[in-house]
Short mmCIF file of C-alpha atoms in Angstrom, two decimals:
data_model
loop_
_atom_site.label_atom_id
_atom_site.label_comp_id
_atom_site.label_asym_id
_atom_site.label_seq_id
_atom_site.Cartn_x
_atom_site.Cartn_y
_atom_site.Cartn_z
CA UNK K 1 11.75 -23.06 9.84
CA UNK K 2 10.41 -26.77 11.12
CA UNK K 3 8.13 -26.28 13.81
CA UNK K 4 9.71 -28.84 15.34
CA UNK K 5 13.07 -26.89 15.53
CA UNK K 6 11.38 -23.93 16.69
CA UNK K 7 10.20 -26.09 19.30
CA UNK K 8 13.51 -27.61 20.40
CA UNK K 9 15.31 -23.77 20.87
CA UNK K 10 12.25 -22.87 23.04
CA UNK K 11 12.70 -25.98 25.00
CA UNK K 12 16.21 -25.21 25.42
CA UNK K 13 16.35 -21.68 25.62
CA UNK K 14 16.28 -21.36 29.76
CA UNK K 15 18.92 -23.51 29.28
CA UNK K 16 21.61 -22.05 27.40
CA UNK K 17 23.27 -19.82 29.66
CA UNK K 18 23.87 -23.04 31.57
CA UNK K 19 25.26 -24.87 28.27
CA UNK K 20 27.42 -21.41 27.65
CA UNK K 21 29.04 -21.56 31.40
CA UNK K 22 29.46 -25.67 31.08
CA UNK K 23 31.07 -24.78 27.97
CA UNK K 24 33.15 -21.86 29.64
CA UNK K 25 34.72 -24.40 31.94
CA UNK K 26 35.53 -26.88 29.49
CA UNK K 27 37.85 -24.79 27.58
CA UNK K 28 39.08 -23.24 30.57
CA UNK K 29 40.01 -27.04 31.96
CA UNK K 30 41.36 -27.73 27.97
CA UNK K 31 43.77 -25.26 28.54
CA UNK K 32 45.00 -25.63 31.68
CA UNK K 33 46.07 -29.88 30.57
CA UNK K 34 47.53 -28.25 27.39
CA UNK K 35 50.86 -28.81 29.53
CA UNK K 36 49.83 -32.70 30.38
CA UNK K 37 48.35 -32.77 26.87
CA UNK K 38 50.73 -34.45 24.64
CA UNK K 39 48.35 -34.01 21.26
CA UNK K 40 49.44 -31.52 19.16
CA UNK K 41 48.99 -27.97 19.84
CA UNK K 42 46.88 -27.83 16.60
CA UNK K 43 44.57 -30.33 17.67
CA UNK K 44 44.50 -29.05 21.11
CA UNK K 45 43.67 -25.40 19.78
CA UNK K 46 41.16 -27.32 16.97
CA UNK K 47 39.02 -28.85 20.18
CA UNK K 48 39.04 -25.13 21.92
CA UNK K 49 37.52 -23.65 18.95
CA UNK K 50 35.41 -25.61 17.97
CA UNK K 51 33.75 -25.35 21.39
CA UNK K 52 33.93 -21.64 21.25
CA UNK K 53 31.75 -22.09 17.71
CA UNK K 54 29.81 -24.05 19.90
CA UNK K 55 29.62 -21.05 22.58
CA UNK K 56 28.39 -18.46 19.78
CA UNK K 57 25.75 -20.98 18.46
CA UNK K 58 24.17 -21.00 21.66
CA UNK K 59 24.78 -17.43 22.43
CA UNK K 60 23.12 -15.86 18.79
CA UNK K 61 20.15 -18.41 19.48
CA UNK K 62 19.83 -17.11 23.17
CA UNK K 63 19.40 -13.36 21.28
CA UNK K 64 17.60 -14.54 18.99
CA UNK K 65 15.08 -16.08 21.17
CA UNK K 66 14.73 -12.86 22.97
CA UNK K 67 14.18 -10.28 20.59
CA UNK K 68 11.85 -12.83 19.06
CA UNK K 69 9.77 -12.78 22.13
CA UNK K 70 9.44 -9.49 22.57
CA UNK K 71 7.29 -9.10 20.10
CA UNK K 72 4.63 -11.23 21.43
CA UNK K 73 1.94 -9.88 24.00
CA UNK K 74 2.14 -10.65 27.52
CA UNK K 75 -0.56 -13.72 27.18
CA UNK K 76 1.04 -15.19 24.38
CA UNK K 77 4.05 -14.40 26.53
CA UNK K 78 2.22 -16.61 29.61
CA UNK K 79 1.95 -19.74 27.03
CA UNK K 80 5.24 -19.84 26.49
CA UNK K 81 6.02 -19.77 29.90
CA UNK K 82 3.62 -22.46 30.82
CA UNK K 83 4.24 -24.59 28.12
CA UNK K 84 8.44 -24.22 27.13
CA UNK K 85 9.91 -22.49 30.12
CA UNK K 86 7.61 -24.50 33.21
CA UNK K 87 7.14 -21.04 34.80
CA UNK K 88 3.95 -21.21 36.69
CA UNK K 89 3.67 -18.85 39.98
CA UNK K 90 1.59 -20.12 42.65
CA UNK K 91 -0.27 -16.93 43.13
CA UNK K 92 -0.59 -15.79 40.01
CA UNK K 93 -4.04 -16.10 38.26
CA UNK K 94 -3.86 -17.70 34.57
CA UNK K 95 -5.96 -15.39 31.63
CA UNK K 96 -6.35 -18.70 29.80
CA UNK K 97 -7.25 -22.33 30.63
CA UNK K 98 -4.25 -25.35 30.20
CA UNK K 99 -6.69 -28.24 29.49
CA UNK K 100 -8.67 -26.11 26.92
CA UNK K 101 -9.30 -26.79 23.01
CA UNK K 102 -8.59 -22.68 22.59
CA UNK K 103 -5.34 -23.06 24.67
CA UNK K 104 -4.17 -25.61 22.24
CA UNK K 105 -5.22 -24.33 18.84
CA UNK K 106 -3.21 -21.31 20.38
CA UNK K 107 0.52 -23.23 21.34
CA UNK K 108 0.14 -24.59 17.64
CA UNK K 109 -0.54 -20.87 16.05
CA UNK K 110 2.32 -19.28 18.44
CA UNK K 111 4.29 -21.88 17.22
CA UNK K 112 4.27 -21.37 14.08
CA UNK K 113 4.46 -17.56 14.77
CA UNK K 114 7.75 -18.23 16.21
CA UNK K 115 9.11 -20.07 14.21
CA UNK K 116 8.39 -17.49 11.26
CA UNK K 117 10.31 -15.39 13.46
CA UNK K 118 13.31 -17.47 13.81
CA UNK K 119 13.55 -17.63 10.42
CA UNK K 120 13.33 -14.02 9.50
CA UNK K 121 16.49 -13.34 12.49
CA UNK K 122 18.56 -16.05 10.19
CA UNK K 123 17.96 -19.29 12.43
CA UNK K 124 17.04 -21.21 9.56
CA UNK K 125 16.15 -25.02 9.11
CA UNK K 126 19.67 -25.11 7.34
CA UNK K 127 21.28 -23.27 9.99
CA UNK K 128 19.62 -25.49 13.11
CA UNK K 129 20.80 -28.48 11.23
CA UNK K 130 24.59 -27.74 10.31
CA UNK K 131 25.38 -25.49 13.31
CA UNK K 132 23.01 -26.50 16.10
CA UNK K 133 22.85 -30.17 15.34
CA UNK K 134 26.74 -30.36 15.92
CA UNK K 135 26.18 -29.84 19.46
CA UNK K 136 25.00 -33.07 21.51
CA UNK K 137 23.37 -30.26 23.63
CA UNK K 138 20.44 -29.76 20.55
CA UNK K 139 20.71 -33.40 19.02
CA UNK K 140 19.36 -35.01 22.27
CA UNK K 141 16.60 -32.35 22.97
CA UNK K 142 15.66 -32.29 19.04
CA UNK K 143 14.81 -36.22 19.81
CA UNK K 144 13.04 -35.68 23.53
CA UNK K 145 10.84 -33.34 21.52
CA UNK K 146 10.28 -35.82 18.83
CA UNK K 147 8.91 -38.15 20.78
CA UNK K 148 7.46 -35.64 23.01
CA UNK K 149 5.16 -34.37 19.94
CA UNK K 150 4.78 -38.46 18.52
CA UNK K 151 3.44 -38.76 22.42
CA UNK K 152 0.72 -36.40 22.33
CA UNK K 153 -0.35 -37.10 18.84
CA UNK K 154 -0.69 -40.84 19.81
CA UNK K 155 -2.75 -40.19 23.24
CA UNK K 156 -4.70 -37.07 20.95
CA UNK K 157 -6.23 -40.01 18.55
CA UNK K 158 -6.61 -42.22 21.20
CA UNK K 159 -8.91 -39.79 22.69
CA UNK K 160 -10.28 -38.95 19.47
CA UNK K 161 -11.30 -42.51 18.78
CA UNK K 162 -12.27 -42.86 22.43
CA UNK K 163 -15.12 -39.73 21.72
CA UNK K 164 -16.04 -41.24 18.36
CA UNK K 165 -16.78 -44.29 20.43
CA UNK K 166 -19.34 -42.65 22.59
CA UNK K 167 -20.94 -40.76 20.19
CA UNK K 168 -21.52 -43.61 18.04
CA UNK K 169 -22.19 -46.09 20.31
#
């Protein structure tokens, strides 16, 4: 699976049970103004499950997310936190440093790491692009995190070339 994807579910993963509810209510409210509604029942029943299909996307990638992080120690566990889920305690003390070249090297291994997981539990790059990609939920976080990553490789050669600078100078 595309780093990148892997990304984007661990961005949205905290999330999804949000999505799910929002979702919940929708086809609650779609078929409650099936009486007002004067589509076709077909059409109305079309738009309900398609946003249940929606529902189980969200739901299998909310498992899968979970059993996939189980498996990772409780510092790995930490950089996810920081990093994806913007859990930092006040009191708690950090086992690794933020700013650090080791703290980096180590988001792009786990990464990686998770995304091999993801694969092996059947969210594939086919699978995040023909099921997950259907909901505007993924398509608009799939192109924050594009830009996100086209950020930080911009101001990472900037400060490359900035270093160069000084050394050479």
């Amino acid at each position: 699976m595309k780093e990148l994807y892997a990304k984007t579910i661990l961005y949205s993963y905290s999330a999804l049970s949000a999505v799910a509810e929002q979702i919940d209510e929708l086809v609650e409210k779609k078929a409650l103004a099936s009486m007002t509604d004067f589509s076709s029942a077909l059409s109305q029943c079309e738009k309900i499950i398609s946003l249940t299909a929606q529902k189980d996307v969200l739901l299998f990638i909310a498992i899968s997310v979970e059993k996939a992080l189980e498996k990772f120690s409780v510092l790995e566990k930490q950089y996810f936190d920081y990093k994806y889920f913007r859990q930092r305690p006040r009191d708690f003390d950090w086992c690794f440093e933020p700013s650090s070249r080791a703290y980096f090297r180590a988001q792009i291994r786990l990464a990686r790491k998770f995304a091999e997981r993801l694969e092996r539990a059947g969210i594939t790059d086919d699978y995040f692009e023909n099921e997950c990609l259907k909901i505007d939920f993924f398509k608009e976080l799939l192109k924050r995190t594009e830009e996100h990553e086209l950020l930080s490789r911009k101001n990472k050669s900037r400060k490359e070339k900035e270093l160069a600078k000084r050394f050479t100078a």
